[in-house]
PDB file of C-alpha atoms in Angstrom:
ATOM      1  CA  MET R1232      63.053  -9.762  -4.616  1.00 55.00           C
ATOM      2  CA  ALA R1233      60.158 -10.143  -2.184  1.00 56.00           C
ATOM      3  CA  THR R1234      62.122  -8.140   0.395  1.00 60.00           C
ATOM      4  CA  SER R1235      62.764  -5.302  -2.061  1.00 65.00           C
ATOM      5  CA  MET R1236      59.076  -5.245  -3.012  1.00 65.00           C
ATOM      6  CA  LEU R1237      58.053  -4.987   0.649  1.00 63.00           C
ATOM      7  CA  GLU R1238      60.583  -2.168   1.127  1.00 68.00           C
ATOM      8  CA  ARG R1239      59.139  -0.269  -1.865  1.00 68.00           C
ATOM      9  CA  LEU R1240      55.598  -0.729  -0.506  1.00 64.00           C
ATOM     10  CA  GLY R1241      56.788   0.446   2.907  1.00 65.00           C
ATOM     11  CA  ARG R1242      58.262   3.623   1.390  1.00 67.00           C
ATOM     12  CA  GLN R1243      55.154   4.246  -0.765  1.00 70.00           C
ATOM     13  CA  PHE R1244      52.579   3.798   2.005  1.00 71.00           C
ATOM     14  CA  GLY R1245      52.830   5.352   5.442  1.00 74.00           C
ATOM     15  CA  TYR R1246      52.141   3.863   8.843  1.00 76.00           C
ATOM     16  CA  ASP R1247      48.436   4.824   8.779  1.00 78.00           C
ATOM     17  CA  GLU R1248      47.844   3.215   5.368  1.00 78.00           C
ATOM     18  CA  ARG R1249      49.613  -0.002   6.386  1.00 78.00           C
ATOM     19  CA  SER R1250      47.674  -0.166   9.667  1.00 82.00           C
ATOM     20  CA  ALA R1251      44.375   0.368   7.845  1.00 82.00           C
ATOM     21  CA  ALA R1252      45.236  -2.368   5.339  1.00 83.00           C
ATOM     22  CA  LEU R1253      46.096  -4.738   8.170  1.00 85.00           C
ATOM     23  CA  LEU R1254      42.746  -4.082   9.891  1.00 87.00           C
ATOM     24  CA  VAL R1255      40.761  -4.515   6.669  1.00 87.00           C
ATOM     25  CA  LEU R1256      42.595  -7.692   5.663  1.00 89.00           C
ATOM     26  CA  PRO R1257      40.497 -10.123   7.841  1.00 88.00           C
ATOM     27  CA  VAL R1258      37.238  -8.717   6.474  1.00 89.00           C
ATOM     28  CA  PHE R1259      38.578  -8.930   2.933  1.00 87.00           C
ATOM     29  CA  ALA R1260      39.593 -12.558   3.509  1.00 90.00           C
ATOM     30  CA  VAL R1261      36.138 -13.464   4.860  1.00 90.00           C
ATOM     31  CA  LEU R1262      34.438 -11.780   1.884  1.00 88.00           C
ATOM     32  CA  MET R1263      36.656 -13.717  -0.510  1.00 87.00           C
ATOM     33  CA  VAL R1264      35.636 -17.004   1.139  1.00 88.00           C
ATOM     34  CA  VAL R1265      31.886 -16.422   1.608  1.00 87.00           C
ATOM     35  CA  ALA R1266      31.123 -14.217  -1.422  1.00 85.00           C
ATOM     36  CA  VAL R1267      33.736 -14.293  -4.181  1.00 89.00           C
ATOM     37  CA  TYR R1268      34.636 -17.994  -4.058  1.00 90.00           C
ATOM     38  CA  PRO R1269      30.981 -19.233  -4.431  1.00 89.00           C
ATOM     39  CA  ILE R1270      30.499 -16.901  -7.408  1.00 88.00           C
ATOM     40  CA  ILE R1271      33.607 -18.213  -9.139  1.00 91.00           C
ATOM     41  CA  TYR R1272      32.845 -21.834  -8.290  1.00 91.00           C
ATOM     42  CA  SER R1273      29.246 -21.600  -9.551  1.00 90.00           C
ATOM     43  CA  PHE R1274      30.526 -20.248 -12.890  1.00 91.00           C
ATOM     44  CA  TYR R1275      33.031 -23.120 -13.004  1.00 93.00           C
ATOM     45  CA  THR R1276      30.136 -25.535 -12.331  1.00 91.00           C
ATOM     46  CA  SER R1277      28.088 -24.038 -15.168  1.00 92.00           C
ATOM     47  CA  LEU R1278      30.785 -25.121 -17.640  1.00 94.00           C
ATOM     48  CA  PHE R1279      30.294 -28.821 -16.858  1.00 92.00           C
ATOM     49  CA  ASP R1280      27.397 -31.198 -17.522  1.00 92.00           C
ATOM     50  CA  ILE R1281      26.937 -32.169 -13.879  1.00 90.00           C
ATOM     51  CA  VAL R1282      24.000 -34.473 -13.143  1.00 89.00           C
ATOM     52  CA  LEU R1283      23.888 -36.019  -9.674  1.00 87.00           C
ATOM     53  CA  THR R1284      22.256 -39.232 -10.953  1.00 85.00           C
ATOM     54  CA  ARG R1285      25.682 -39.994 -12.509  1.00 84.00           C
ATOM     55  CA  PRO R1286      28.062 -38.163 -10.121  1.00 80.00           C
ATOM     56  CA  TRP R1287      31.333 -39.647 -11.468  1.00 83.00           C
ATOM     57  CA  ARG R1288      30.787 -38.444 -15.036  1.00 85.00           C
ATOM     58  CA  ARG R1289      31.250 -34.673 -15.389  1.00 86.00           C
ATOM     59  CA  PRO R1290      32.188 -33.830 -18.989  1.00 91.00           C
ATOM     60  CA  PHE R1291      33.408 -30.318 -19.765  1.00 92.00           C
ATOM     61  CA  VAL R1292      30.901 -28.674 -22.132  1.00 92.00           C
ATOM     62  CA  GLY R1293      32.099 -25.060 -22.074  1.00 90.00           C
ATOM     63  CA  PHE R1294      29.167 -22.795 -22.808  1.00 92.00           C
ATOM     64  CA  GLY R1295      27.078 -25.779 -23.931  1.00 93.00           C
ATOM     65  CA  ASN R1296      24.754 -25.456 -20.929  1.00 93.00           C
ATOM     66  CA  TYR R1297      24.036 -21.850 -21.904  1.00 94.00           C
ATOM     67  CA  ALA R1298      23.275 -22.940 -25.504  1.00 94.00           C
ATOM     68  CA  ARG R1299      20.862 -25.615 -24.228  1.00 93.00           C
ATOM     69  CA  ILE R1300      19.129 -23.052 -22.030  1.00 93.00           C
ATOM     70  CA  PHE R1301      18.555 -20.580 -24.865  1.00 94.00           C
ATOM     71  CA  ALA R1302      17.270 -23.392 -27.134  1.00 94.00           C
ATOM     72  CA  ASP R1303      14.740 -24.548 -24.524  1.00 92.00           C
ATOM     73  CA  PRO R1304      11.194 -23.163 -25.129  1.00 93.00           C
ATOM     74  CA  LEU R1305      10.473 -23.527 -21.411  1.00 93.00           C
ATOM     75  CA  PHE R1306      13.240 -21.006 -20.670  1.00 94.00           C
ATOM     76  CA  TRP R1307      11.518 -18.367 -22.806  1.00 95.00           C
ATOM     77  CA  THR R1308       8.223 -19.145 -21.094  1.00 94.00           C
ATOM     78  CA  ALA R1309       9.979 -18.530 -17.771  1.00 94.00           C
ATOM     79  CA  VAL R1310      11.452 -15.269 -19.122  1.00 94.00           C
ATOM     80  CA  GLN R1311       7.984 -14.107 -20.161  1.00 94.00           C
ATOM     81  CA  ARG R1312       6.457 -14.987 -16.772  1.00 94.00           C
ATOM     82  CA  THR R1313       9.345 -13.324 -14.905  1.00 94.00           C
ATOM     83  CA  THR R1314       9.071 -10.167 -17.016  1.00 94.00           C
ATOM     84  CA  VAL R1315       5.319  -9.803 -16.432  1.00 95.00           C
ATOM     85  CA  TYR R1316       5.689 -10.492 -12.714  1.00 95.00           C
ATOM     86  CA  THR R1317       8.599  -8.041 -12.316  1.00 94.00           C
ATOM     87  CA  VAL R1318       6.948  -5.219 -14.291  1.00 94.00           C
ATOM     88  CA  VAL R1319       3.655  -5.560 -12.393  1.00 96.00           C
ATOM     89  CA  THR R1320       5.291  -5.848  -8.976  1.00 96.00           C
ATOM     90  CA  VAL R1321       7.862  -3.060  -9.388  1.00 94.00           C
ATOM     91  CA  SER R1322       5.535  -0.549 -11.060  1.00 95.00           C
ATOM     92  CA  ILE R1323       2.622  -0.955  -8.615  1.00 96.00           C
ATOM     93  CA  THR R1324       4.938  -1.096  -5.592  1.00 95.00           C
ATOM     94  CA  THR R1325       6.678   2.133  -6.641  1.00 94.00           C
ATOM     95  CA  VAL R1326       3.435   4.042  -7.361  1.00 95.00           C
ATOM     96  CA  MET R1327       1.777   2.907  -4.121  1.00 95.00           C
ATOM     97  CA  ALA R1328       4.926   3.663  -2.125  1.00 94.00           C
ATOM     98  CA  LEU R1329       5.017   7.165  -3.596  1.00 93.00           C
ATOM     99  CA  PHE R1330       1.439   7.886  -2.511  1.00 93.00           C
ATOM    100  CA  VAL R1331       2.052   6.472   0.976  1.00 93.00           C
ATOM    101  CA  ALA R1332       5.254   8.518   1.332  1.00 92.00           C
ATOM    102  CA  LEU R1333       3.380  11.673   0.286  1.00 91.00           C
ATOM    103  CA  LEU R1334       0.733  10.919   2.916  1.00 91.00           C
ATOM    104  CA  LEU R1335       3.264  10.270   5.684  1.00 90.00           C
ATOM    105  CA  ASN R1336       5.154  13.435   4.756  1.00 87.00           C
ATOM    106  CA  GLU R1337       2.149  15.506   5.853  1.00 85.00           C
ATOM    107  CA  ALA R1338       1.453  16.404   9.495  1.00 83.00           C
ATOM    108  CA  PHE R1339      -1.773  14.920  10.906  1.00 84.00           C
ATOM    109  CA  PRO R1340      -2.839  13.249  14.172  1.00 86.00           C
ATOM    110  CA  GLY R1341      -1.808   9.602  14.392  1.00 84.00           C
ATOM    111  CA  ARG R1342       0.915   9.855  11.746  1.00 83.00           C
ATOM    112  CA  ARG R1343       3.504   8.063  13.906  1.00 84.00           C
ATOM    113  CA  LEU R1344       1.082   5.221  14.662  1.00 87.00           C
ATOM    114  CA  LEU R1345       0.181   4.882  10.976  1.00 86.00           C
ATOM    115  CA  SER R1346       3.896   4.818  10.066  1.00 83.00           C
ATOM    116  CA  ALA R1347       4.447   1.935  12.481  1.00 84.00           C
ATOM    117  CA  LEU R1348       1.394   0.012  11.232  1.00 86.00           C
ATOM    118  CA  ILE R1349       2.454   0.361   7.597  1.00 86.00           C
ATOM    119  CA  LEU R1350       5.746  -1.355   8.427  1.00 86.00           C
ATOM    120  CA  LEU R1351       4.003  -4.492   9.718  1.00 88.00           C
ATOM    121  CA  PRO R1352       3.793  -6.267   6.301  1.00 90.00           C
ATOM    122  CA  TRP R1353       7.506  -5.654   5.720  1.00 89.00           C
ATOM    123  CA  ALA R1354       8.324  -7.110   9.153  1.00 88.00           C
ATOM    124  CA  THR R1355       6.262 -10.241   8.430  1.00 89.00           C
ATOM    125  CA  PRO R1356       8.449 -13.256   7.521  1.00 90.00           C
ATOM    126  CA  SER R1357       8.195 -14.315   3.871  1.00 89.00           C
ATOM    127  CA  ILE R1358       6.940 -17.796   4.777  1.00 91.00           C
ATOM    128  CA  VAL R1359       4.152 -16.362   6.911  1.00 92.00           C
ATOM    129  CA  ASN R1360       3.276 -13.886   4.164  1.00 92.00           C
ATOM    130  CA  GLY R1361       2.974 -16.669   1.583  1.00 93.00           C
ATOM    131  CA  LEU R1362       0.868 -18.922   3.820  1.00 94.00           C
ATOM    132  CA  MET R1363      -1.383 -16.020   4.831  1.00 94.00           C
ATOM    133  CA  TRP R1364      -2.178 -15.061   1.235  1.00 94.00           C
ATOM    134  CA  LYS R1365      -2.638 -18.694   0.250  1.00 93.00           C
ATOM    135  CA  TRP R1366      -5.344 -18.972   2.894  1.00 94.00           C
ATOM    136  CA  ILE R1367      -6.905 -15.642   1.821  1.00 94.00           C
ATOM    137  CA  TYR R1368      -7.135 -16.903  -1.784  1.00 93.00           C
ATOM    138  CA  ASP R1369      -8.462 -20.336  -0.797  1.00 92.00           C
ATOM    139  CA  PRO R1370     -11.461 -21.252  -3.032  1.00 90.00           C
ATOM    140  CA  GLY R1371     -13.269 -23.023  -0.180  1.00 89.00           C
ATOM    141  CA  TYR R1372     -12.957 -20.773   2.868  1.00 88.00           C
ATOM    142  CA  GLY R1373     -10.767 -17.852   1.717  1.00 90.00           C
ATOM    143  CA  LEU R1374     -11.305 -14.348   3.088  1.00 92.00           C
ATOM    144  CA  LEU R1375     -11.194 -12.732  -0.375  1.00 93.00           C
ATOM    145  CA  ASN R1376     -14.079 -14.822  -1.703  1.00 92.00           C
ATOM    146  CA  GLY R1377     -16.044 -14.241   1.514  1.00 92.00           C
ATOM    147  CA  ILE R1378     -15.716 -10.442   1.333  1.00 93.00           C
ATOM    148  CA  LEU R1379     -16.535 -10.238  -2.396  1.00 93.00           C
ATOM    149  CA  VAL R1380     -19.594 -12.502  -1.997  1.00 93.00           C
ATOM    150  CA  GLN R1381     -20.833 -10.493   1.003  1.00 92.00           C
ATOM    151  CA  LEU R1382     -20.438  -7.257  -0.984  1.00 92.00           C
ATOM    152  CA  GLY R1383     -22.391  -8.760  -3.870  1.00 90.00           C
ATOM    153  CA  LEU R1384     -19.438  -8.536  -6.283  1.00 90.00           C
ATOM    154  CA  LEU R1385     -19.359 -12.335  -6.711  1.00 88.00           C
ATOM    155  CA  GLU R1386     -22.227 -14.808  -6.873  1.00 88.00           C
ATOM    156  CA  LYS R1387     -20.173 -17.745  -5.614  1.00 88.00           C
ATOM    157  CA  TYR R1388     -16.651 -18.624  -4.473  1.00 90.00           C
ATOM    158  CA  ILE R1389     -14.143 -18.836  -7.330  1.00 91.00           C
ATOM    159  CA  VAL R1390     -10.647 -20.254  -7.780  1.00 91.00           C
ATOM    160  CA  TRP R1391      -7.885 -17.640  -7.665  1.00 90.00           C
ATOM    161  CA  LEU R1392      -4.516 -19.397  -7.582  1.00 91.00           C
ATOM    162  CA  GLY R1393      -5.772 -22.303  -9.718  1.00 89.00           C
ATOM    163  CA  ASP R1394      -6.760 -20.026 -12.592  1.00 90.00           C
ATOM    164  CA  PRO R1395      -3.795 -19.610 -15.020  1.00 91.00           C
ATOM    165  CA  ASP R1396      -5.012 -16.137 -16.023  1.00 91.00           C
ATOM    166  CA  LYS R1397      -5.008 -14.887 -12.410  1.00 91.00           C
ATOM    167  CA  THR R1398      -2.200 -16.807 -10.712  1.00 93.00           C
ATOM    168  CA  LEU R1399       0.729 -14.529 -11.521  1.00 92.00           C
ATOM    169  CA  PHE R1400      -1.180 -11.391 -10.508  1.00 94.00           C
ATOM    170  CA  MET R1401      -2.365 -12.970  -7.260  1.00 94.00           C
ATOM    171  CA  ILE R1402       1.248 -13.768  -6.327  1.00 95.00           C
ATOM    172  CA  ALA R1403       2.308 -10.261  -7.375  1.00 95.00           C
ATOM    173  CA  ASN R1404      -0.340  -8.824  -5.049  1.00 95.00           C
ATOM    174  CA  ALA R1405       1.126 -10.767  -2.116  1.00 94.00           C
ATOM    175  CA  ALA R1406       4.613  -9.502  -3.009  1.00 95.00           C
ATOM    176  CA  ILE R1407       3.443  -5.884  -3.293  1.00 95.00           C
ATOM    177  CA  TRP R1408       1.779  -6.089   0.127  1.00 94.00           C
ATOM    178  CA  LYS R1409       5.107  -7.060   1.686  1.00 93.00           C
ATOM    179  CA  GLN R1410       7.528  -4.923  -0.337  1.00 92.00           C
ATOM    180  CA  MET R1411       5.631  -1.633  -0.507  1.00 93.00           C
ATOM    181  CA  PRO R1412       6.305  -0.438   3.103  1.00 92.00           C
ATOM    182  CA  LEU R1413      10.101  -0.430   2.740  1.00 92.00           C
ATOM    183  CA  ALA R1414       9.863   1.396  -0.595  1.00 93.00           C
ATOM    184  CA  ALA R1415       7.576   3.992   1.029  1.00 93.00           C
ATOM    185  CA  ILE R1416      10.043   4.575   3.860  1.00 91.00           C
ATOM    186  CA  LEU R1417      12.941   4.988   1.411  1.00 91.00           C
ATOM    187  CA  LEU R1418      10.960   7.571  -0.576  1.00 92.00           C
ATOM    188  CA  LEU R1419       9.847   9.295   2.636  1.00 91.00           C
ATOM    189  CA  VAL R1420      13.482   9.722   3.706  1.00 90.00           C
ATOM    190  CA  SER R1421      14.217  11.367   0.343  1.00 89.00           C
ATOM    191  CA  MET R1422      11.196  13.681   0.763  1.00 89.00           C
ATOM    192  CA  LYS R1423      12.376  14.778   4.214  1.00 87.00           C
ATOM    193  CA  SER R1424      15.622  16.041   2.673  1.00 86.00           C
ATOM    194  CA  ILE R1425      13.805  18.480   0.346  1.00 86.00           C
ATOM    195  CA  SER R1426      14.181  22.056   1.588  1.00 85.00           C
ATOM    196  CA  ASN R1427      10.945  23.878   2.516  1.00 85.00           C
ATOM    197  CA  ASP R1428      12.395  26.978   0.859  1.00 86.00           C
ATOM    198  CA  LEU R1429      11.792  25.354  -2.522  1.00 86.00           C
ATOM    199  CA  TYR R1430       8.109  24.830  -1.723  1.00 85.00           C
ATOM    200  CA  ARG R1431       7.774  28.386  -0.384  1.00 86.00           C
ATOM    201  CA  ALA R1432       9.405  29.796  -3.522  1.00 87.00           C
ATOM    202  CA  ALA R1433       7.113  27.721  -5.739  1.00 85.00           C
ATOM    203  CA  THR R1434       4.067  28.891  -3.765  1.00 85.00           C
ATOM    204  CA  VAL R1435       5.144  32.531  -4.160  1.00 85.00           C
ATOM    205  CA  ASP R1436       5.408  31.906  -7.917  1.00 84.00           C
ATOM    206  CA  GLY R1437       1.780  30.752  -7.920  1.00 83.00           C
ATOM    207  CA  ALA R1438       2.350  26.981  -8.215  1.00 83.00           C
ATOM    208  CA  ASN R1439      -0.527  24.797  -7.028  1.00 85.00           C
ATOM    209  CA  VAL R1440      -0.172  21.467  -5.225  1.00 84.00           C
ATOM    210  CA  PHE R1441       0.148  19.412  -8.411  1.00 86.00           C
ATOM    211  CA  GLN R1442       2.727  21.819  -9.893  1.00 87.00           C
ATOM    212  CA  ARG R1443       4.779  21.773  -6.676  1.00 86.00           C
ATOM    213  CA  PHE R1444       4.791  17.977  -6.797  1.00 87.00           C
ATOM    214  CA  LEU R1445       5.720  17.909 -10.484  1.00 86.00           C
ATOM    215  CA  HIS R1446       8.472  20.561 -10.422  1.00 87.00           C
ATOM    216  CA  VAL R1447       9.854  20.327  -6.865  1.00 87.00           C
ATOM    217  CA  THR R1448       9.089  16.969  -5.247  1.00 87.00           C
ATOM    218  CA  LEU R1449       9.475  14.639  -8.213  1.00 87.00           C
ATOM    219  CA  PRO R1450      12.886  15.948  -9.437  1.00 87.00           C
ATOM    220  CA  ALA R1451      14.250  15.835  -5.874  1.00 87.00           C
ATOM    221  CA  LEU R1452      13.037  12.244  -5.505  1.00 88.00           C
ATOM    222  CA  LYS R1453      15.140  10.876  -8.375  1.00 87.00           C
ATOM    223  CA  PRO R1454      17.856   9.390  -6.115  1.00 86.00           C
ATOM    224  CA  GLY R1455      15.199   7.756  -3.944  1.00 88.00           C
ATOM    225  CA  LEU R1456      13.259   6.472  -6.953  1.00 89.00           C
ATOM    226  CA  MET R1457      16.458   5.048  -8.415  1.00 88.00           C
ATOM    227  CA  LEU R1458      17.188   3.206  -5.169  1.00 89.00           C
ATOM    228  CA  VAL R1459      13.621   1.849  -4.960  1.00 91.00           C
ATOM    229  CA  LEU R1460      13.556   0.720  -8.599  1.00 90.00           C
ATOM    230  CA  VAL R1461      16.931  -1.022  -8.360  1.00 89.00           C
ATOM    231  CA  TYR R1462      16.092  -2.723  -5.078  1.00 90.00           C
ATOM    232  CA  GLU R1463      12.566  -3.788  -6.053  1.00 91.00           C
ATOM    233  CA  THR R1464      13.722  -5.071  -9.449  1.00 90.00           C
ATOM    234  CA  MET R1465      16.490  -7.138  -7.854  1.00 89.00           C
ATOM    235  CA  ILE R1466      14.026  -8.592  -5.356  1.00 90.00           C
ATOM    236  CA  SER R1467      11.181  -9.232  -7.807  1.00 92.00           C
ATOM    237  CA  ILE R1468      13.206 -10.797 -10.613  1.00 91.00           C
ATOM    238  CA  ARG R1469      14.676 -13.340  -8.154  1.00 87.00           C
ATOM    239  CA  HIS R1470      11.487 -13.974  -6.158  1.00 89.00           C
ATOM    240  CA  PHE R1471      11.139 -17.621  -5.198  1.00 91.00           C
ATOM    241  CA  ASP R1472       9.560 -18.166  -1.784  1.00 91.00           C
ATOM    242  CA  LEU R1473       6.028 -17.059  -2.756  1.00 92.00           C
ATOM    243  CA  PHE R1474       6.067 -19.323  -5.824  1.00 93.00           C
ATOM    244  CA  LEU R1475       7.216 -22.260  -3.710  1.00 93.00           C
ATOM    245  CA  ILE R1476       4.553 -21.764  -1.049  1.00 93.00           C
ATOM    246  CA  MET R1477       1.575 -20.672  -3.141  1.00 92.00           C
ATOM    247  CA  THR R1478       1.731 -22.484  -6.513  1.00 90.00           C
ATOM    248  CA  GLN R1479       5.000 -24.407  -7.041  1.00 89.00           C
ATOM    249  CA  GLY R1480       5.155 -23.125 -10.621  1.00 85.00           C
ATOM    250  CA  GLY R1481       1.560 -24.087 -11.454  1.00 81.00           C
ATOM    251  CA  PRO R1482      -1.105 -24.426 -12.512  1.00 88.00           C
ATOM    252  CA  GLY R1483       0.587 -25.810 -15.627  1.00 85.00           C
ATOM    253  CA  ASP R1484       3.345 -23.289 -16.350  1.00 85.00           C
ATOM    254  CA  ALA R1485       1.302 -20.240 -15.290  1.00 88.00           C
ATOM    255  CA  SER R1486       3.812 -19.236 -12.582  1.00 90.00           C
ATOM    256  CA  TYR R1487       6.906 -20.890 -14.050  1.00 92.00           C
ATOM    257  CA  THR R1488       9.472 -18.117 -13.519  1.00 93.00           C
ATOM    258  CA  LEU R1489      13.259 -18.156 -13.891  1.00 93.00           C
ATOM    259  CA  SER R1490      13.882 -18.612 -10.175  1.00 93.00           C
ATOM    260  CA  TRP R1491      11.472 -21.549 -10.165  1.00 94.00           C
ATOM    261  CA  GLN R1492      13.188 -23.065 -13.207  1.00 94.00           C
ATOM    262  CA  ILE R1493      16.547 -22.828 -11.411  1.00 94.00           C
ATOM    263  CA  TYR R1494      15.075 -24.680  -8.435  1.00 94.00           C
ATOM    264  CA  VAL R1495      13.495 -27.388 -10.634  1.00 94.00           C
ATOM    265  CA  GLU R1496      16.633 -28.000 -12.709  1.00 93.00           C
ATOM    266  CA  THR R1497      18.965 -27.991  -9.694  1.00 92.00           C
ATOM    267  CA  PHE R1498      17.070 -29.741  -6.920  1.00 92.00           C
ATOM    268  CA  ARG R1499      14.396 -31.783  -8.716  1.00 92.00           C
ATOM    269  CA  ASN R1500      16.168 -32.795 -11.932  1.00 92.00           C
ATOM    270  CA  LEU R1501      19.571 -32.707 -10.123  1.00 93.00           C
ATOM    271  CA  LYS R1502      21.179 -30.949 -13.132  1.00 92.00           C
ATOM    272  CA  PHE R1503      23.625 -28.721 -11.277  1.00 92.00           C
ATOM    273  CA  GLY R1504      25.405 -27.549 -14.437  1.00 92.00           C
ATOM    274  CA  ILE R1505      22.180 -26.283 -16.029  1.00 93.00           C
ATOM    275  CA  GLY R1506      21.060 -24.780 -12.706  1.00 94.00           C
ATOM    276  CA  ALA R1507      24.336 -22.869 -12.302  1.00 93.00           C
ATOM    277  CA  ALA R1508      24.130 -21.573 -15.884  1.00 94.00           C
ATOM    278  CA  LEU R1509      20.537 -20.421 -15.321  1.00 94.00           C
ATOM    279  CA  SER R1510      21.639 -18.636 -12.149  1.00 93.00           C
ATOM    280  CA  TYR R1511      24.286 -16.744 -14.097  1.00 91.00           C
ATOM    281  CA  VAL R1512      21.766 -15.754 -16.772  1.00 93.00           C
ATOM    282  CA  LEU R1513      19.442 -14.414 -14.063  1.00 92.00           C
ATOM    283  CA  ALA R1514      22.295 -12.586 -12.314  1.00 91.00           C
ATOM    284  CA  LEU R1515      23.382 -11.007 -15.608  1.00 91.00           C
ATOM    285  CA  ALA R1516      19.822  -9.851 -16.346  1.00 90.00           C
ATOM    286  CA  THR R1517      19.593  -8.338 -12.853  1.00 89.00           C
ATOM    287  CA  PHE R1518      22.920  -6.547 -13.318  1.00 89.00           C
ATOM    288  CA  ILE R1519      21.899  -5.097 -16.705  1.00 90.00           C
ATOM    289  CA  LEU R1520      18.540  -3.815 -15.398  1.00 87.00           C
ATOM    290  CA  SER R1521      20.193  -2.272 -12.333  1.00 84.00           C
ATOM    291  CA  TYR R1522      22.812  -0.604 -14.528  1.00 86.00           C
ATOM    292  CA  LEU R1523      20.116   0.857 -16.785  1.00 87.00           C
ATOM    293  CA  PHE R1524      18.213   2.267 -13.794  1.00 81.00           C
ATOM    294  CA  ILE R1525      21.380   3.776 -12.299  1.00 82.00           C
ATOM    295  CA  ARG R1526      22.426   5.160 -15.687  1.00 82.00           C
ATOM    296  CA  GLY R1527      18.962   6.599 -16.333  1.00 78.00           C
ATOM    297  CA  PHE R1528      18.317   8.124 -12.916  1.00 72.00           C
ATOM    298  CA  GLY R1529      21.754   8.426 -11.340  1.00 65.00           C
ATOM    299  CA  SER R1530      23.411  10.731 -13.879  1.00 60.00           C
ATOM    300  CA  LYS R1531      20.452  13.130 -13.894  1.00 53.00           C
ATOM    301  CA  ALA R1532      20.125  12.967 -10.116  1.00 50.00           C
TER     302      ALA R1532
END
């Protein structure tokens, strides 16, 4: 039976198709091991009440971990914090990246040097970025307090990261500083593909700068904007390193996001079942948001 099946496959696919399949097979096998298997195993883990303080007792609870998550008020606090952080980070990053891309799309002396300098924050390692901004916000010797006091905008040094009303926005600022350059480059690449004939035709029709941006540049940027929104949303909603370095979820629950809750449940409380279930909830939310962006921008683009 196996021989007849191989013969049918051999007749259906030619030599080129079989050779291509043979060359792709090792890559496919590696992807199955390093990507697909962990995804399946983590879902399997989320169906058990696994706590490492009692490693030999792993009762099957089905979707019980998911029910416990949705009944936990702390989960909804984390959802709220994650939503605010993601909306602030993605919206400001996209708007700033658009302005920077418009600037770099113009010809002026020093444009190449400015393009290279703008990429520096993106090239900075995440750990260094977090430590740098933690020092800038320091209430005792931080650069931000020093500048604002010297400019007369503050009377004395104040606490930035320790204030629950400011913490999330201070972390978002550090994330925007690092993520904006890549978004600007992605939008700039999209701008470079816009034909100058469209701008010349709009100018002949009497369109001013704002009208050319609104009716020529912005519609042509939809694929680039879709890519930036999907990428920035995926990065922001799963952000963890800045929260670990700068606040560790505090003060109180002011920066208690979903990624931080996953870390706490998995590696501090040693509840691997709950941690795996939380990871799947976060992955599903990321997938839905990405789908909505692609559906909203992709079809019209």
